[in-house]
Amino acid sequence: MIKKFRRTWSVATRRRRAAYCSLLALLLGAVLTLLPLATAAAALRLAYSGEPSPQAVTRGRDAVWLGHAWVDGRKGEADVAELTRLLAGTGVRDLYVHTGPLEHDGSLQAGRYPRARQFVEEVHRLLPRLRVQSWLGDVVRPEKEGLDLTDPAVRGRIAGAAGQVLDLGFDGVHYDLEPVRSGSAGFLDVLDRTRALTSARGVPLSVASPQIDPLPGLHRVTTAAFDHGKWWSQAYFADVARRVDQIAVMSYDTAMPVESLYGGYVAQQTELALEVTPPQVDLLMGLPAYWDDTFGHRGSAETVAAAVRGARLALGREAPGRQSFGLALYVDFTATPEHWAAYRSGWC
């Protein structure tokens, strides 16, 4: 009886130990999974703490993305006059006006922008201090069925489209090609070809860029796991920044769940970009002037106010005297009076 009891006790003890070990393993796994997330969240929250420097205000080098309606005939001179009133008292210097999209072979159809020359002339008359840049964009292979930047002929046609819009009187070229993967040599070649054109005419070349790896090498992980080039390495960001006059970081669609984490993320992105953007190149941080409620963009978290504050905090900490810095509002046709008010009160 005693031996049987001991055997039963031993079996029960082993089972309890096994259950205990399983529970411990689960808890340890949860801790190891959540600890990096908690650490990252704490770092972002810390980046959003403190008071912005009084030096971190507009330098008069801000920008706004404008939709296609300004060049296809849907908007006219009365709308330009209203735009004049909207921009009064702000730091906006550049208008990125959607003139494309490019065809997948890199060319640009002339019929897409019947009112482009007239729009540029009206802005020059009513807002002579502003520059009107042609915003050219398309989706990019291999992730999307679009531009093949490995094809020299496609790259040549993109540069040809840049010359095409400059002949209309635009004050510069703004590229938004997505998603360009980190390390793309073809994209750098497009920039080199276009820079030769813009430099010869004395006008700026600007580009919209993805965010920089929040953790080193993270772009490789997302590309391998999801076939999606979400981020650029900091080194590739620097390669692009050296080839342009302006680089505008699309610092939105971050999946941050709350405003403080989003603001901290913008502060982190601003710091990473400031570290490698040449001093003569304008660095602009994008402001999310639109509403969406998806996994990638929580409208209640990604606010203009949080982005402005995050950028100001980083600028004040990293480069308070830097003049080649601004904010860029995306996009005019979704921006509300509240978005404009947050930009004005927080930055202007």
Short mmCIF file of C-alpha atoms in Angstrom, two decimals:
data_model
loop_
_atom_site.label_atom_id
_atom_site.label_comp_id
_atom_site.label_asym_id
_atom_site.label_seq_id
_atom_site.Cartn_x
_atom_site.Cartn_y
_atom_site.Cartn_z
CA MET A 1 0.00 0.00 0.00
CA ILE A 2 2.80 2.41 0.92
CA LYS A 3 4.70 1.62 -2.29
CA LYS A 4 1.56 2.18 -4.35
CA PHE A 5 0.91 5.48 -2.56
CA ARG A 6 4.48 6.58 -3.21
CA ARG A 7 4.15 5.71 -6.90
CA THR A 8 0.88 7.64 -7.13
CA TRP A 9 2.41 10.62 -5.30
CA SER A 10 5.44 10.55 -7.56
CA VAL A 11 3.30 10.50 -10.72
CA ALA A 12 1.13 13.36 -9.42
CA THR A 13 4.21 15.35 -8.46
CA ARG A 14 5.74 14.89 -11.88
CA ARG A 15 2.50 16.00 -13.49
CA ARG A 16 2.36 19.08 -11.31
CA ARG A 17 5.97 19.84 -12.09
CA ALA A 18 5.33 19.40 -15.82
CA ALA A 19 2.30 21.66 -15.64
CA TYR A 20 4.29 24.19 -13.62
CA CYS A 21 7.13 24.10 -16.14
CA SER A 22 4.69 24.52 -19.03
CA LEU A 23 3.08 27.49 -17.32
CA LEU A 24 6.49 28.98 -16.57
CA ALA A 25 7.52 28.54 -20.20
CA LEU A 26 4.36 30.28 -21.37
CA LEU A 27 4.91 33.16 -18.96
CA LEU A 28 8.54 33.47 -19.96
CA GLY A 29 7.58 33.46 -23.64
CA ALA A 30 5.01 36.17 -23.01
CA VAL A 31 7.57 38.25 -21.12
CA LEU A 32 10.18 37.85 -23.84
CA THR A 33 7.60 38.84 -26.45
CA LEU A 34 6.14 41.79 -24.59
CA LEU A 35 9.34 43.13 -23.04
CA PRO A 36 10.79 44.49 -26.30
CA LEU A 37 7.42 46.04 -27.14
CA ALA A 38 7.17 47.60 -23.70
CA THR A 39 10.74 48.87 -23.95
CA ALA A 40 10.08 50.37 -27.39
CA ALA A 41 6.86 52.00 -26.17
CA ALA A 42 8.68 53.48 -23.18
CA ALA A 43 11.39 54.87 -25.45
CA LEU A 44 8.84 56.50 -27.75
CA ARG A 45 6.93 57.93 -24.80
CA LEU A 46 10.20 59.35 -23.44
CA ALA A 47 10.99 60.88 -26.84
CA TYR A 48 7.65 62.70 -26.65
CA SER A 49 8.26 64.12 -23.20
CA GLY A 50 9.45 67.61 -22.31
CA GLU A 51 8.73 71.00 -23.81
CA PRO A 52 9.62 71.98 -27.38
CA SER A 53 12.36 74.55 -27.76
CA PRO A 54 11.16 78.09 -28.54
CA GLN A 55 13.69 77.98 -31.41
CA ALA A 56 11.84 75.05 -32.99
CA VAL A 57 9.35 77.02 -35.08
CA THR A 58 8.80 77.49 -38.79
CA ARG A 59 11.77 78.53 -40.88
CA GLY A 60 9.52 79.45 -43.80
CA ARG A 61 10.45 76.25 -45.63
CA ASP A 62 7.25 74.25 -45.22
CA ALA A 63 5.26 72.55 -47.97
CA VAL A 64 1.84 71.16 -48.78
CA TRP A 65 0.86 68.38 -51.16
CA LEU A 66 -1.93 69.46 -53.55
CA GLY A 67 -4.20 67.08 -55.44
CA HIS A 68 -4.68 66.68 -59.17
CA ALA A 69 -7.75 68.93 -59.32
CA TRP A 70 -5.49 72.00 -59.52
CA VAL A 71 -4.17 71.03 -62.96
CA ASP A 72 -6.97 69.03 -64.61
CA GLY A 73 -9.56 71.83 -64.72
CA ARG A 74 -11.69 71.05 -61.67
CA LYS A 75 -10.27 74.05 -59.79
CA GLY A 76 -9.95 77.55 -61.19
CA GLU A 77 -8.68 81.02 -60.41
CA ALA A 78 -11.21 81.55 -57.60
CA ASP A 79 -9.82 78.46 -55.87
CA VAL A 80 -6.30 79.80 -56.22
CA ALA A 81 -7.44 83.02 -54.54
CA GLU A 82 -8.88 80.96 -51.67
CA LEU A 83 -5.60 79.04 -51.44
CA THR A 84 -3.85 82.39 -51.11
CA ARG A 85 -5.97 83.22 -48.07
CA LEU A 86 -5.43 79.76 -46.58
CA LEU A 87 -1.63 80.01 -46.80
CA ALA A 88 -1.38 83.57 -45.49
CA GLY A 89 0.69 83.74 -42.32
CA THR A 90 2.07 80.21 -42.67
CA GLY A 91 5.59 79.00 -43.38
CA VAL A 92 4.63 77.25 -46.64
CA ARG A 93 7.11 77.91 -49.41
CA ASP A 94 6.57 74.90 -51.70
CA LEU A 95 3.47 73.46 -53.32
CA TYR A 96 3.80 69.85 -54.52
CA VAL A 97 1.07 69.67 -57.17
CA HIS A 98 0.08 66.25 -58.48
CA THR A 99 0.73 66.34 -62.22
CA GLY A 100 0.94 62.62 -63.00
CA PRO A 101 0.59 59.80 -62.48
CA LEU A 102 3.36 58.50 -64.66
CA GLU A 103 2.64 55.64 -67.00
CA HIS A 104 4.19 52.33 -65.97
CA ASP A 105 6.79 52.78 -68.71
CA GLY A 106 7.92 56.07 -67.09
CA SER A 107 6.31 58.46 -69.55
CA LEU A 108 3.81 61.23 -68.73
CA GLN A 109 0.69 61.83 -70.83
CA ALA A 110 0.32 65.49 -71.75
CA GLY A 111 -3.47 65.29 -71.50
CA ARG A 112 -3.35 64.74 -67.75
CA TYR A 113 -2.63 68.39 -66.86
CA PRO A 114 -4.51 70.78 -69.21
CA ARG A 115 -4.49 73.63 -66.69
CA ALA A 116 -0.98 73.19 -65.28
CA ARG A 117 0.68 76.19 -66.95
CA GLN A 118 -2.22 78.47 -66.03
CA PHE A 119 -2.15 77.30 -62.42
CA VAL A 120 1.56 77.99 -62.10
CA GLU A 121 1.13 81.46 -63.58
CA GLU A 122 -1.75 82.28 -61.21
CA VAL A 123 0.25 81.19 -58.17
CA HIS A 124 3.23 83.22 -59.31
CA ARG A 125 1.01 86.27 -59.63
CA LEU A 126 -0.91 85.89 -56.36
CA LEU A 127 1.79 84.21 -54.26
CA PRO A 128 5.11 85.25 -55.76
CA ARG A 129 7.13 83.94 -52.81
CA LEU A 130 5.91 80.36 -53.39
CA ARG A 131 7.47 77.69 -55.58
CA VAL A 132 5.21 75.33 -57.49
CA GLN A 133 6.77 71.89 -57.90
CA SER A 134 5.36 69.17 -60.13
CA TRP A 135 4.52 66.06 -58.10
CA LEU A 136 5.20 62.98 -60.23
CA GLY A 137 4.46 59.52 -58.91
CA ASP A 138 3.61 55.90 -59.62
CA VAL A 139 3.82 52.50 -57.97
CA VAL A 140 7.04 50.55 -58.31
CA ARG A 141 8.04 46.95 -59.00
CA PRO A 142 8.64 44.32 -57.71
CA GLU A 143 6.05 44.92 -55.01
CA LYS A 144 3.51 46.54 -57.35
CA GLU A 145 2.74 46.24 -61.04
CA GLY A 146 4.28 49.55 -61.98
CA LEU A 147 7.61 51.19 -62.80
CA ASP A 148 10.57 48.88 -63.29
CA LEU A 149 13.45 50.99 -62.01
CA THR A 150 15.95 48.32 -63.06
CA ASP A 151 15.15 49.19 -66.70
CA PRO A 152 17.34 52.03 -68.06
CA ALA A 153 14.68 52.94 -70.64
CA VAL A 154 12.09 53.44 -67.91
CA ARG A 155 14.51 55.59 -65.93
CA GLY A 156 15.21 57.67 -69.00
CA ARG A 157 11.51 58.27 -69.62
CA ILE A 158 11.00 59.35 -65.98
CA ALA A 159 13.75 61.93 -66.38
CA GLY A 160 12.15 62.96 -69.66
CA ALA A 161 8.84 63.53 -67.83
CA ALA A 162 10.69 65.79 -65.41
CA GLY A 163 11.92 67.91 -68.32
CA GLN A 164 8.39 67.92 -69.71
CA VAL A 165 6.89 69.54 -66.60
CA LEU A 166 9.75 72.00 -66.22
CA ASP A 167 8.96 73.21 -69.74
CA LEU A 168 5.49 74.12 -68.45
CA GLY A 169 7.00 76.58 -66.01
CA PHE A 170 7.05 74.49 -62.82
CA ASP A 171 9.61 75.62 -60.26
CA GLY A 172 10.84 72.12 -59.46
CA VAL A 173 10.22 68.38 -59.57
CA HIS A 174 8.89 66.32 -56.67
CA TYR A 175 9.03 62.52 -56.92
CA ASP A 176 6.78 60.20 -54.97
CA LEU A 177 7.53 56.70 -56.24
CA GLU A 178 6.29 53.93 -53.96
CA PRO A 179 7.42 51.57 -52.68
CA VAL A 180 11.07 52.05 -53.58
CA ARG A 181 13.01 49.44 -51.65
CA SER A 182 16.01 50.34 -49.57
CA GLY A 183 19.17 50.03 -51.62
CA SER A 184 17.55 50.56 -55.03
CA ALA A 185 20.30 51.61 -57.43
CA GLY A 186 17.72 52.39 -60.12
CA PHE A 187 16.06 55.04 -57.99
CA LEU A 188 19.41 56.72 -57.30
CA ASP A 189 20.04 56.81 -61.05
CA VAL A 190 16.66 58.49 -61.63
CA LEU A 191 17.63 61.14 -59.09
CA ASP A 192 21.04 61.67 -60.68
CA ARG A 193 19.51 62.07 -64.15
CA THR A 194 16.84 64.46 -62.90
CA ARG A 195 19.27 66.47 -60.77
CA ALA A 196 21.24 67.25 -63.90
CA LEU A 197 18.09 68.78 -65.41
CA THR A 198 16.97 70.73 -62.35
CA SER A 199 20.45 72.02 -61.57
CA ALA A 200 20.84 73.29 -65.13
CA ARG A 201 17.61 75.28 -64.69
CA GLY A 202 18.33 76.41 -61.15
CA VAL A 203 15.24 74.75 -59.64
CA PRO A 204 14.92 72.22 -56.80
CA LEU A 205 14.57 68.46 -56.94
CA SER A 206 12.62 67.01 -54.06
CA VAL A 207 11.47 63.54 -53.08
CA ALA A 208 8.97 61.95 -50.72
CA SER A 209 10.68 59.23 -48.71
CA PRO A 210 9.59 56.28 -46.57
CA GLN A 211 10.44 56.22 -42.89
CA ILE A 212 13.86 55.14 -41.62
CA ASP A 213 14.41 51.79 -39.88
CA PRO A 214 13.26 52.31 -36.26
CA LEU A 215 15.60 49.40 -35.48
CA PRO A 216 18.69 48.68 -37.59
CA GLY A 217 17.95 46.25 -40.41
CA LEU A 218 14.19 46.19 -39.87
CA HIS A 219 13.54 46.81 -43.58
CA ARG A 220 15.16 43.45 -44.33
CA VAL A 221 12.79 41.69 -41.95
CA THR A 222 9.63 43.15 -43.48
CA THR A 223 10.86 42.54 -47.01
CA ALA A 224 11.72 38.90 -46.26
CA ALA A 225 8.62 38.16 -44.17
CA PHE A 226 5.95 40.20 -45.96
CA ASP A 227 7.54 41.17 -49.30
CA HIS A 228 6.95 44.79 -48.31
CA GLY A 229 9.56 47.55 -48.28
CA LYS A 230 8.16 49.62 -45.42
CA TRP A 231 11.37 51.37 -44.32
CA TRP A 232 14.71 52.52 -45.68
CA SER A 233 18.01 52.00 -43.93
CA GLN A 234 19.48 55.19 -42.55
CA ALA A 235 22.44 54.78 -44.92
CA TYR A 236 20.18 54.57 -47.99
CA PHE A 237 18.17 57.56 -46.77
CA ALA A 238 21.47 59.46 -46.66
CA ASP A 239 22.30 58.31 -50.23
CA VAL A 240 18.99 59.75 -51.43
CA ALA A 241 19.28 62.96 -49.38
CA ARG A 242 22.67 63.75 -50.92
CA ARG A 243 21.12 63.70 -54.40
CA VAL A 244 18.23 66.11 -53.83
CA ASP A 245 17.48 69.61 -52.59
CA GLN A 246 14.56 68.56 -50.39
CA ILE A 247 13.53 65.29 -48.79
CA ALA A 248 10.07 64.96 -47.23
CA VAL A 249 9.58 62.01 -44.88
CA MET A 250 6.14 60.40 -45.08
CA SER A 251 5.95 60.16 -41.30
CA TYR A 252 2.46 58.68 -41.09
CA ASP A 253 0.74 55.30 -41.48
CA THR A 254 2.79 54.06 -38.55
CA ALA A 255 0.31 51.70 -36.79
CA MET A 256 0.90 53.60 -33.54
CA PRO A 257 -2.15 53.05 -31.28
CA VAL A 258 -2.12 56.29 -29.25
CA GLU A 259 -1.12 59.90 -29.80
CA SER A 260 1.83 59.95 -27.40
CA LEU A 261 3.48 56.95 -29.08
CA TYR A 262 2.90 58.43 -32.52
CA GLY A 263 4.40 61.76 -31.46
CA GLY A 264 7.39 59.93 -30.01
CA TYR A 265 7.77 57.96 -33.23
CA VAL A 266 7.82 61.19 -35.27
CA ALA A 267 10.44 62.57 -32.87
CA GLN A 268 12.53 59.44 -33.37
CA GLN A 269 12.17 59.62 -37.16
CA THR A 270 13.13 63.30 -37.12
CA GLU A 271 16.26 62.56 -35.11
CA LEU A 272 17.29 59.70 -37.42
CA ALA A 273 16.77 61.89 -40.49
CA LEU A 274 18.58 64.90 -39.00
CA GLU A 275 21.63 62.74 -38.32
CA VAL A 276 22.24 62.02 -42.02
CA THR A 277 20.60 64.82 -44.03
CA PRO A 278 23.24 67.25 -45.35
CA PRO A 279 22.90 70.74 -43.86
CA GLN A 280 22.22 72.33 -47.26
CA VAL A 281 19.31 69.96 -47.95
CA ASP A 282 15.83 70.82 -46.69
CA LEU A 283 14.46 68.08 -44.43
CA LEU A 284 10.67 68.12 -44.16
CA MET A 285 8.58 65.92 -41.87
CA GLY A 286 5.13 64.96 -43.13
CA LEU A 287 1.94 65.86 -41.26
CA PRO A 288 -1.10 63.52 -41.56
CA ALA A 289 -3.91 65.91 -42.51
CA TYR A 290 -6.40 63.12 -43.20
CA TRP A 291 -8.52 60.65 -41.29
CA ASP A 292 -8.38 56.87 -41.50
CA ASP A 293 -9.05 54.14 -39.00
CA THR A 294 -7.14 51.01 -39.98
CA PHE A 295 -4.40 48.90 -38.47
CA GLY A 296 -1.78 51.00 -40.24
CA HIS A 297 -3.28 54.39 -39.43
CA ARG A 298 -5.29 55.23 -36.32
CA GLY A 299 -6.86 58.61 -36.89
CA SER A 300 -7.14 59.30 -33.17
CA ALA A 301 -3.40 58.66 -32.72
CA GLU A 302 -1.85 60.09 -35.89
CA THR A 303 -2.75 63.74 -35.47
CA VAL A 304 -1.20 66.86 -36.93
CA ALA A 305 -0.71 68.22 -33.42
CA ALA A 306 1.28 65.15 -32.30
CA ALA A 307 3.43 65.18 -35.44
CA VAL A 308 4.20 68.89 -35.05
CA ARG A 309 5.13 68.46 -31.39
CA GLY A 310 7.28 65.39 -32.06
CA ALA A 311 9.19 67.15 -34.84
CA ARG A 312 9.70 70.24 -32.67
CA LEU A 313 11.01 68.19 -29.75
CA ALA A 314 13.54 66.42 -31.95
CA LEU A 315 14.64 69.58 -33.75
CA GLY A 316 15.14 71.39 -30.45
CA ARG A 317 17.21 68.53 -29.04
CA GLU A 318 19.27 67.69 -32.12
CA ALA A 319 19.65 70.84 -34.26
CA PRO A 320 17.90 73.91 -32.86
CA GLY A 321 19.83 76.27 -35.13
CA ARG A 322 19.26 74.35 -38.36
CA GLN A 323 17.39 76.47 -40.90
CA SER A 324 16.99 73.85 -43.63
CA PHE A 325 14.01 72.18 -41.93
CA GLY A 326 10.26 72.27 -42.38
CA LEU A 327 6.94 70.46 -42.15
CA ALA A 328 4.81 69.22 -45.06
CA LEU A 329 1.03 68.88 -44.85
CA TYR A 330 -0.53 65.87 -46.60
CA VAL A 331 -2.90 66.51 -48.34
CA ASP A 332 -4.98 69.58 -49.28
CA PHE A 333 -8.22 67.82 -50.26
CA THR A 334 -8.54 66.01 -46.91
CA ALA A 335 -7.12 68.73 -44.66
CA THR A 336 -9.72 70.24 -42.32
CA PRO A 337 -9.69 73.65 -40.62
CA GLU A 338 -8.65 71.77 -37.46
CA HIS A 339 -5.61 70.33 -39.25
CA TRP A 340 -4.56 73.76 -40.46
CA ALA A 341 -5.16 75.25 -37.01
CA ALA A 342 -2.96 72.59 -35.37
CA TYR A 343 -0.17 73.30 -37.87
CA ARG A 344 -0.45 77.07 -37.38
CA SER A 345 -0.66 77.07 -33.57
CA GLY A 346 1.97 74.41 -33.06
CA TRP A 347 4.56 75.52 -35.60
CA CYS A 348 3.88 78.96 -37.07
#
